[in-house]
PDB file of C-alpha atoms and ligand atoms in Angstrom:
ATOM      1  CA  UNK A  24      51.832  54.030  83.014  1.00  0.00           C
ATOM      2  CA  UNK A  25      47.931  53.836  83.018  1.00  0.00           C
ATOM      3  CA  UNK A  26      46.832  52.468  86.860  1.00  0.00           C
ATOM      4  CA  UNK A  27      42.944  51.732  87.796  1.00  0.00           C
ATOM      5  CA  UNK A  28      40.449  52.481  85.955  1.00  0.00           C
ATOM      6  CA  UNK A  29      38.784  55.339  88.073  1.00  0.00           C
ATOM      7  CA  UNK A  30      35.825  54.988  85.948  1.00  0.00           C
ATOM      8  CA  UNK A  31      33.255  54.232  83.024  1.00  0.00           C
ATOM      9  CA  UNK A  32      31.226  57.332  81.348  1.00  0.00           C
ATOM     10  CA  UNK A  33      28.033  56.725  80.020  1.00  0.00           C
ATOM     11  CA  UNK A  34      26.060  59.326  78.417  1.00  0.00           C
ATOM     12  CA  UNK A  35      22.721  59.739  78.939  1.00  0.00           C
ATOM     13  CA  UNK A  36      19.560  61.896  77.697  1.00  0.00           C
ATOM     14  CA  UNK A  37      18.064  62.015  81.235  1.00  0.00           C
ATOM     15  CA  UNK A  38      20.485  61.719  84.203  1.00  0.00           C
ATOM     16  CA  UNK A  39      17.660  61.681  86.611  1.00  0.00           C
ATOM     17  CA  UNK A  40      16.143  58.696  84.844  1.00  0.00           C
ATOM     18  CA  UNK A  41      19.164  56.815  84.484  1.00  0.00           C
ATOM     19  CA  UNK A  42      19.882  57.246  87.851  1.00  0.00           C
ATOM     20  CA  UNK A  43      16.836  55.385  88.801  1.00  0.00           C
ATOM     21  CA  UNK A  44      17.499  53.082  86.525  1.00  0.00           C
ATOM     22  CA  UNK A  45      20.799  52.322  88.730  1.00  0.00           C
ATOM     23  CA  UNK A  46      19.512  52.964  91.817  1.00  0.00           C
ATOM     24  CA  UNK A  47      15.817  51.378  91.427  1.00  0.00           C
ATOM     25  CA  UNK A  48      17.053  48.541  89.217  1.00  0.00           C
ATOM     26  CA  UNK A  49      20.171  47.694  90.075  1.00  0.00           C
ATOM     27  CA  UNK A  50      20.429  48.553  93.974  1.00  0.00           C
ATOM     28  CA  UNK A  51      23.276  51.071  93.731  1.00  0.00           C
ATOM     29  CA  UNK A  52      24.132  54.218  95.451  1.00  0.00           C
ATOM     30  CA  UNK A  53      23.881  57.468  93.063  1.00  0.00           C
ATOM     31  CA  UNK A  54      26.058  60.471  94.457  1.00  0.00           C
ATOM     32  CA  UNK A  55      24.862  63.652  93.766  1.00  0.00           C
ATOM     33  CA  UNK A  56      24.755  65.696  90.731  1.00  0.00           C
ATOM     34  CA  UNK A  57      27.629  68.342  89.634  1.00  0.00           C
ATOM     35  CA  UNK A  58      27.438  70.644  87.440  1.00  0.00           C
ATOM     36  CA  UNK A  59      30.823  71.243  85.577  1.00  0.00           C
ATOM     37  CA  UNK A  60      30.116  74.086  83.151  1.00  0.00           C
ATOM     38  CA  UNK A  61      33.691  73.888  81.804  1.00  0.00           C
ATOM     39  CA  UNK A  62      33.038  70.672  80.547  1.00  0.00           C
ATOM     40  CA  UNK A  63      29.767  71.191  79.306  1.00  0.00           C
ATOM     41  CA  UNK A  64      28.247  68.629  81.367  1.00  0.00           C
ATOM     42  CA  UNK A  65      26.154  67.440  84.846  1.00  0.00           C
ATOM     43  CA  UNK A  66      27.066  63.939  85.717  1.00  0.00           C
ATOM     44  CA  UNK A  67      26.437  61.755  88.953  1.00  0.00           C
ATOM     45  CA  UNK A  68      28.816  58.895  89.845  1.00  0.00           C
ATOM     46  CA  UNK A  69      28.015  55.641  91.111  1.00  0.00           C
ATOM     47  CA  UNK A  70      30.457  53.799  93.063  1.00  0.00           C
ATOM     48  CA  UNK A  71      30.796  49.968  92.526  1.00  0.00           C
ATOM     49  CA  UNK A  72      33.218  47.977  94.259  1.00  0.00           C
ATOM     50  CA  UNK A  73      36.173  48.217  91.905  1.00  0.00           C
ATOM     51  CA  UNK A  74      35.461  51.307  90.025  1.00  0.00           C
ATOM     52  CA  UNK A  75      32.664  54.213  89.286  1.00  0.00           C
ATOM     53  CA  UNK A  76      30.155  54.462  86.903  1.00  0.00           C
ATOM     54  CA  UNK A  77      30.128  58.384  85.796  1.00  0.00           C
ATOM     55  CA  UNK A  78      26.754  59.507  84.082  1.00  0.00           C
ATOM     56  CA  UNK A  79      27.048  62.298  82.001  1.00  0.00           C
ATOM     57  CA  UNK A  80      24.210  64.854  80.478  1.00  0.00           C
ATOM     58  CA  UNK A  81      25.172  67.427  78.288  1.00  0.00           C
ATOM     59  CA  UNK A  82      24.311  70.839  79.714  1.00  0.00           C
ATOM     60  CA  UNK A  83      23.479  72.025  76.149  1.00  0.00           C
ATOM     61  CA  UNK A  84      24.329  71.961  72.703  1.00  0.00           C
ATOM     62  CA  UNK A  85      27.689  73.498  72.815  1.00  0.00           C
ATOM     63  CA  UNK A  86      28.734  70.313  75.246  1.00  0.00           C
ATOM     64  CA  UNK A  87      31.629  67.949  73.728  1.00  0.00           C
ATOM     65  CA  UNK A  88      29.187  65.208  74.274  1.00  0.00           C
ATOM     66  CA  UNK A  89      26.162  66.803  72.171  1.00  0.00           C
ATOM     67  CA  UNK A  90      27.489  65.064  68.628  1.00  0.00           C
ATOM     68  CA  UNK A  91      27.846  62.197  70.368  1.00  0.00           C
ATOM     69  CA  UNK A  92      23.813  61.692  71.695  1.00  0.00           C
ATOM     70  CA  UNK A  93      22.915  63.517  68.282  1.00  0.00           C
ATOM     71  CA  UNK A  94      24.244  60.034  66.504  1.00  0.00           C
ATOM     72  CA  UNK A  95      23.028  57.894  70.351  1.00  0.00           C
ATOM     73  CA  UNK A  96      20.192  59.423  71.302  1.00  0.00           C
ATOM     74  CA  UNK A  97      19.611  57.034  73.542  1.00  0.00           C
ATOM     75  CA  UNK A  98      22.574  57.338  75.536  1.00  0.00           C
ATOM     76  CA  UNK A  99      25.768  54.711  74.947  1.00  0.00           C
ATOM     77  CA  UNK A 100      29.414  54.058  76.705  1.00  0.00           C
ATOM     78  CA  UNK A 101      31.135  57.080  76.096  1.00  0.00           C
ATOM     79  CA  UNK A 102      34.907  56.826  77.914  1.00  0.00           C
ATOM     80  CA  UNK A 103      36.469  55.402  79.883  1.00  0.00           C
ATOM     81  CA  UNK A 104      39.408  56.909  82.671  1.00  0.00           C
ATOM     82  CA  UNK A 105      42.367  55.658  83.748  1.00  0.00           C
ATOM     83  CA  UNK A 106      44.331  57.220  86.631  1.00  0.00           C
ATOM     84  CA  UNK A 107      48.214  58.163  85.700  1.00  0.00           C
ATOM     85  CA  UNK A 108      50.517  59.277  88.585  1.00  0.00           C
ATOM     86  CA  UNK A 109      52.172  62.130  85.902  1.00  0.00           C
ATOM     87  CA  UNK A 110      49.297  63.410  83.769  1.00  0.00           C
ATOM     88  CA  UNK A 111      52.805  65.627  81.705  1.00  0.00           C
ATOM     89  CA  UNK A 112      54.761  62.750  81.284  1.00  0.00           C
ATOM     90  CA  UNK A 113      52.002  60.380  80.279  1.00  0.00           C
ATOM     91  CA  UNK A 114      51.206  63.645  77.587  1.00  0.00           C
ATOM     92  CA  UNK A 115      54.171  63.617  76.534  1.00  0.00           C
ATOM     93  CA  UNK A 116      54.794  59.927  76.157  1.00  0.00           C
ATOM     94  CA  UNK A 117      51.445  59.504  74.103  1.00  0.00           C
ATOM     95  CA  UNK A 118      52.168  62.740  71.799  1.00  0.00           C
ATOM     96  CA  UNK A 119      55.789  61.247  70.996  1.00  0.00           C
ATOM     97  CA  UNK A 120      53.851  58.239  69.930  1.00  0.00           C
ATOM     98  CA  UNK A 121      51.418  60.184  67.975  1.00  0.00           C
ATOM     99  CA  UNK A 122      48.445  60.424  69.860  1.00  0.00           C
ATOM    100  CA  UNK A 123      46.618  63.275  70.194  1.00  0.00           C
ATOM    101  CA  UNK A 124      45.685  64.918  73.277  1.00  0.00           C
ATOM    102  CA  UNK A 125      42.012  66.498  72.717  1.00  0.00           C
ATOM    103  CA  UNK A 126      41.054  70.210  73.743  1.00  0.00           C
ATOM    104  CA  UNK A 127      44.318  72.814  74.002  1.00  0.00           C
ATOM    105  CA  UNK A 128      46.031  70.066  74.985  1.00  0.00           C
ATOM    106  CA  UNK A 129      46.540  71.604  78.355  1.00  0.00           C
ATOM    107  CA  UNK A 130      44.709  69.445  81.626  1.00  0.00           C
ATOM    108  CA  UNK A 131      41.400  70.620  82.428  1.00  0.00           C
ATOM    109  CA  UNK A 132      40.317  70.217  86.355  1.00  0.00           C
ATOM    110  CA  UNK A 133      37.958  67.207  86.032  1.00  0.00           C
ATOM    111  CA  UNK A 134      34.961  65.713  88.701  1.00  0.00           C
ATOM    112  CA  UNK A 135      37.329  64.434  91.371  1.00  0.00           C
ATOM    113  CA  UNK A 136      39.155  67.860  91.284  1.00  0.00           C
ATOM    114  CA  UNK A 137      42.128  66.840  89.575  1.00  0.00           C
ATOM    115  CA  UNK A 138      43.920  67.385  86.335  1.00  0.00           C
ATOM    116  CA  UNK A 139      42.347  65.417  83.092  1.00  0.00           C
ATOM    117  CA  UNK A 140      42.761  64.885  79.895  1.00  0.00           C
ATOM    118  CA  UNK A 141      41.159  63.257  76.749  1.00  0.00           C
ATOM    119  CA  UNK A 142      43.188  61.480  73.781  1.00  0.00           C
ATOM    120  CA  UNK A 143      41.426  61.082  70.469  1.00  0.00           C
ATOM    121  CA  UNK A 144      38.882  57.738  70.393  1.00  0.00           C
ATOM    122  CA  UNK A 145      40.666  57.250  66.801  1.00  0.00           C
ATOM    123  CA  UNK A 146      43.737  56.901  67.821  1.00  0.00           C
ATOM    124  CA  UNK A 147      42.646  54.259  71.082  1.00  0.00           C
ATOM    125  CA  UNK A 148      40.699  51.834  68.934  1.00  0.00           C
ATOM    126  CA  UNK A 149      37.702  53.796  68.270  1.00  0.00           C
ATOM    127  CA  UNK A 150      37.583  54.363  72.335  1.00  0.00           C
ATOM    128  CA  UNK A 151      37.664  57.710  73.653  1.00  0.00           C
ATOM    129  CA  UNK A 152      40.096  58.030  77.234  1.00  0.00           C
ATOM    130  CA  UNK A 153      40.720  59.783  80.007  1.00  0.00           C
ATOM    131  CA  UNK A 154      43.622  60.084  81.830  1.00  0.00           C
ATOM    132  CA  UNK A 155      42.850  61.476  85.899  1.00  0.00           C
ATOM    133  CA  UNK A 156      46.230  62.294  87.454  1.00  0.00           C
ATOM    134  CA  UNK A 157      45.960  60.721  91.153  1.00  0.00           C
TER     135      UNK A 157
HETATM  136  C1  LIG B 212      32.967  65.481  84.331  1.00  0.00           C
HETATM  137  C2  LIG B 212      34.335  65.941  83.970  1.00  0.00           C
HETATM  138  C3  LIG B 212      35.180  64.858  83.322  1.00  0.00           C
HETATM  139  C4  LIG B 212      35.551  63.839  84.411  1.00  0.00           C
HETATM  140  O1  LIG B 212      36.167  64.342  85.394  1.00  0.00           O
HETATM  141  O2  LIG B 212      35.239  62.643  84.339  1.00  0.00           O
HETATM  142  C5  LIG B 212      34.503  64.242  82.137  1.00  0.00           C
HETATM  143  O3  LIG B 212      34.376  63.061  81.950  1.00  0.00           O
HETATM  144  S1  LIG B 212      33.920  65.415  81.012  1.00  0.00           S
HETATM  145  C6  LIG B 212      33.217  64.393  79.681  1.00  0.00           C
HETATM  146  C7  LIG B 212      32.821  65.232  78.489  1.00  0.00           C
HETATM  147  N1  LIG B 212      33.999  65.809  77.855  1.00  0.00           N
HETATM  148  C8  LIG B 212      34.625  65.175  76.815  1.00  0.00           C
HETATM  149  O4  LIG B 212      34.200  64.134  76.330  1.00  0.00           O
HETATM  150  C9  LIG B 212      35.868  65.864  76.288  1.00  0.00           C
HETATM  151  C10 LIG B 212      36.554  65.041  75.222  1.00  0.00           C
HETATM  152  N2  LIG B 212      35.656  64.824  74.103  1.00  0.00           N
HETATM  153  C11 LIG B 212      35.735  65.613  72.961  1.00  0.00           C
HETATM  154  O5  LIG B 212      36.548  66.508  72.824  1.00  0.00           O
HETATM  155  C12 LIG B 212      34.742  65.261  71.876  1.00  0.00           C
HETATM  156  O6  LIG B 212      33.674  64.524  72.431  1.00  0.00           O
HETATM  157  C13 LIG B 212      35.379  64.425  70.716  1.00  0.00           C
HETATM  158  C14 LIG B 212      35.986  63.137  71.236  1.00  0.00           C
HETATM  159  C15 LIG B 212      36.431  65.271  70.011  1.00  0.00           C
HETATM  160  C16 LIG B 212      34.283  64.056  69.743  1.00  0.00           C
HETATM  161  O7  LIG B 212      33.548  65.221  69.450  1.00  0.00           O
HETATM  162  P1  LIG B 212      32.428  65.142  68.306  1.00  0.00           P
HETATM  163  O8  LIG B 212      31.717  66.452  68.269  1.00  0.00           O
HETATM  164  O9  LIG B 212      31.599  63.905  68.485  1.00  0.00           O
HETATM  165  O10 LIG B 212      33.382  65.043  67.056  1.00  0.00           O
HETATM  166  P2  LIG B 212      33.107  64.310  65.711  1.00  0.00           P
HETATM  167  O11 LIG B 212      31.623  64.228  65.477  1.00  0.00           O
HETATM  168  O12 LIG B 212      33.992  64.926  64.700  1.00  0.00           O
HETATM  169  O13 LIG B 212      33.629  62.812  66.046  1.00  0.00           O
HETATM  170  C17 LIG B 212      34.944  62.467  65.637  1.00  0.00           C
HETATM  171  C18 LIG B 212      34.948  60.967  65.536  1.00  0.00           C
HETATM  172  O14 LIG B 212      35.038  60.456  66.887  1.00  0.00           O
HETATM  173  C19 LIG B 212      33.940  59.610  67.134  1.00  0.00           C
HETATM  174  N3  LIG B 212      33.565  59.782  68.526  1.00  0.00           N
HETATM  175  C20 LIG B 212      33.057  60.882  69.112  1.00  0.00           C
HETATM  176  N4  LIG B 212      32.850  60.671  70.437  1.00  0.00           N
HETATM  177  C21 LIG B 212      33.225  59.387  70.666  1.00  0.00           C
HETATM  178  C22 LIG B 212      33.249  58.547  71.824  1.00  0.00           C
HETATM  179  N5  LIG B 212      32.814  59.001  73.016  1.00  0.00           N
HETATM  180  N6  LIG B 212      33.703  57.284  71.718  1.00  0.00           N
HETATM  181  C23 LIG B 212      34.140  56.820  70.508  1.00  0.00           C
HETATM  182  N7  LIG B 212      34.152  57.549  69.350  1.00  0.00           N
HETATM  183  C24 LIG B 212      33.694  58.820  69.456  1.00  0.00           C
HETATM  184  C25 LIG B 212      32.849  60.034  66.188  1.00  0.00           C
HETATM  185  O15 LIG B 212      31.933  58.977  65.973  1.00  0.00           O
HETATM  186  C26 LIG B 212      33.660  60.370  64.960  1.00  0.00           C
HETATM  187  O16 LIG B 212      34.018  59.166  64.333  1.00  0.00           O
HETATM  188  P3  LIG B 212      33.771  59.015  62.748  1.00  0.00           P
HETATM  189  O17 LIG B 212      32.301  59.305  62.559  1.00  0.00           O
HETATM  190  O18 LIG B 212      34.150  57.591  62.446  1.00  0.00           O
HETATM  191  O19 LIG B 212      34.668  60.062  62.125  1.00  0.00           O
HETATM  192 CO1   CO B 213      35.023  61.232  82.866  1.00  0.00          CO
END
């Protein structure tokens, strides 16, 4: 079912500081920042030769990611994606197996412009996924 991994999310306090940090330290190419108000964040992805790197800033409190830099302020891995071909059959596979999809449960239109999802990080070994339909 799960494919490549389309990418690595790491949040961060500062996404213009971590992206010098990638592209001043480590060489790499930082595409530029989106805002995606539905998902309470601003990221910038980095592509590396066999996947991305997405940075992620919360856009404000309400974000799903402000708990998470509350207890990391710092920053920290937050998910990771993995690209499904059927983003409603892979739902329907993990809730029959008890996994719980996060949100309404319905896909939300993620940074590549197509459908995601999130399952629980308790239920994926204390790792929180996406699932990109490509
Ligand atoms: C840019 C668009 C899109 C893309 O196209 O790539 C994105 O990536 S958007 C990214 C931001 N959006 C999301 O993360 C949506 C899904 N996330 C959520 O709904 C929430 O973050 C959450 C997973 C429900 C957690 O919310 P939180 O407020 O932190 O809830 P709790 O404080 O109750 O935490 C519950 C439990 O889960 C642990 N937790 C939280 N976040 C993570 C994480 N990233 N990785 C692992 N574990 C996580 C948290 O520590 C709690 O555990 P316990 O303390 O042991 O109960
Ligand atoms: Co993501």
């Amino acid at each position: 079912m799960i494919g490549r991994l389309n990418h690595v999310a790491i949040a961060v306090p500062d996404l213009m500081a971590a992206s010098a940090h990638y592209r001043d330290g480590l060489g790499a190419t930082v595409g530029p920042v989106q805002v995606l108000a539905e998902h309470g964040v601003r990221v910038a992805f980095i592509d590396v030769a066999n996947t991305r790197i997405e940075l992620l800033e919360a856009l404000d409190q309400t974000s799903p990611i402000a708990s998470f830099m509350a207890r990391n302020p710092g920053g920290g891995m937050h998910h990771m994606c993995f690209e499904v071909p059927d983003l409603d059959a892979a739902m329907r596979r993990l809730v029959d197996a008890g996994a719980r999809v996060l949100g309404d449960g319905t896909p939300k239109i993620g940074a590549h412009g197509r459908p995601v999802v999130f399952l629980h990080p308790k239920d994926f070994d204390g790792t929180l996924i996406e699932l990109e339909q490509v």
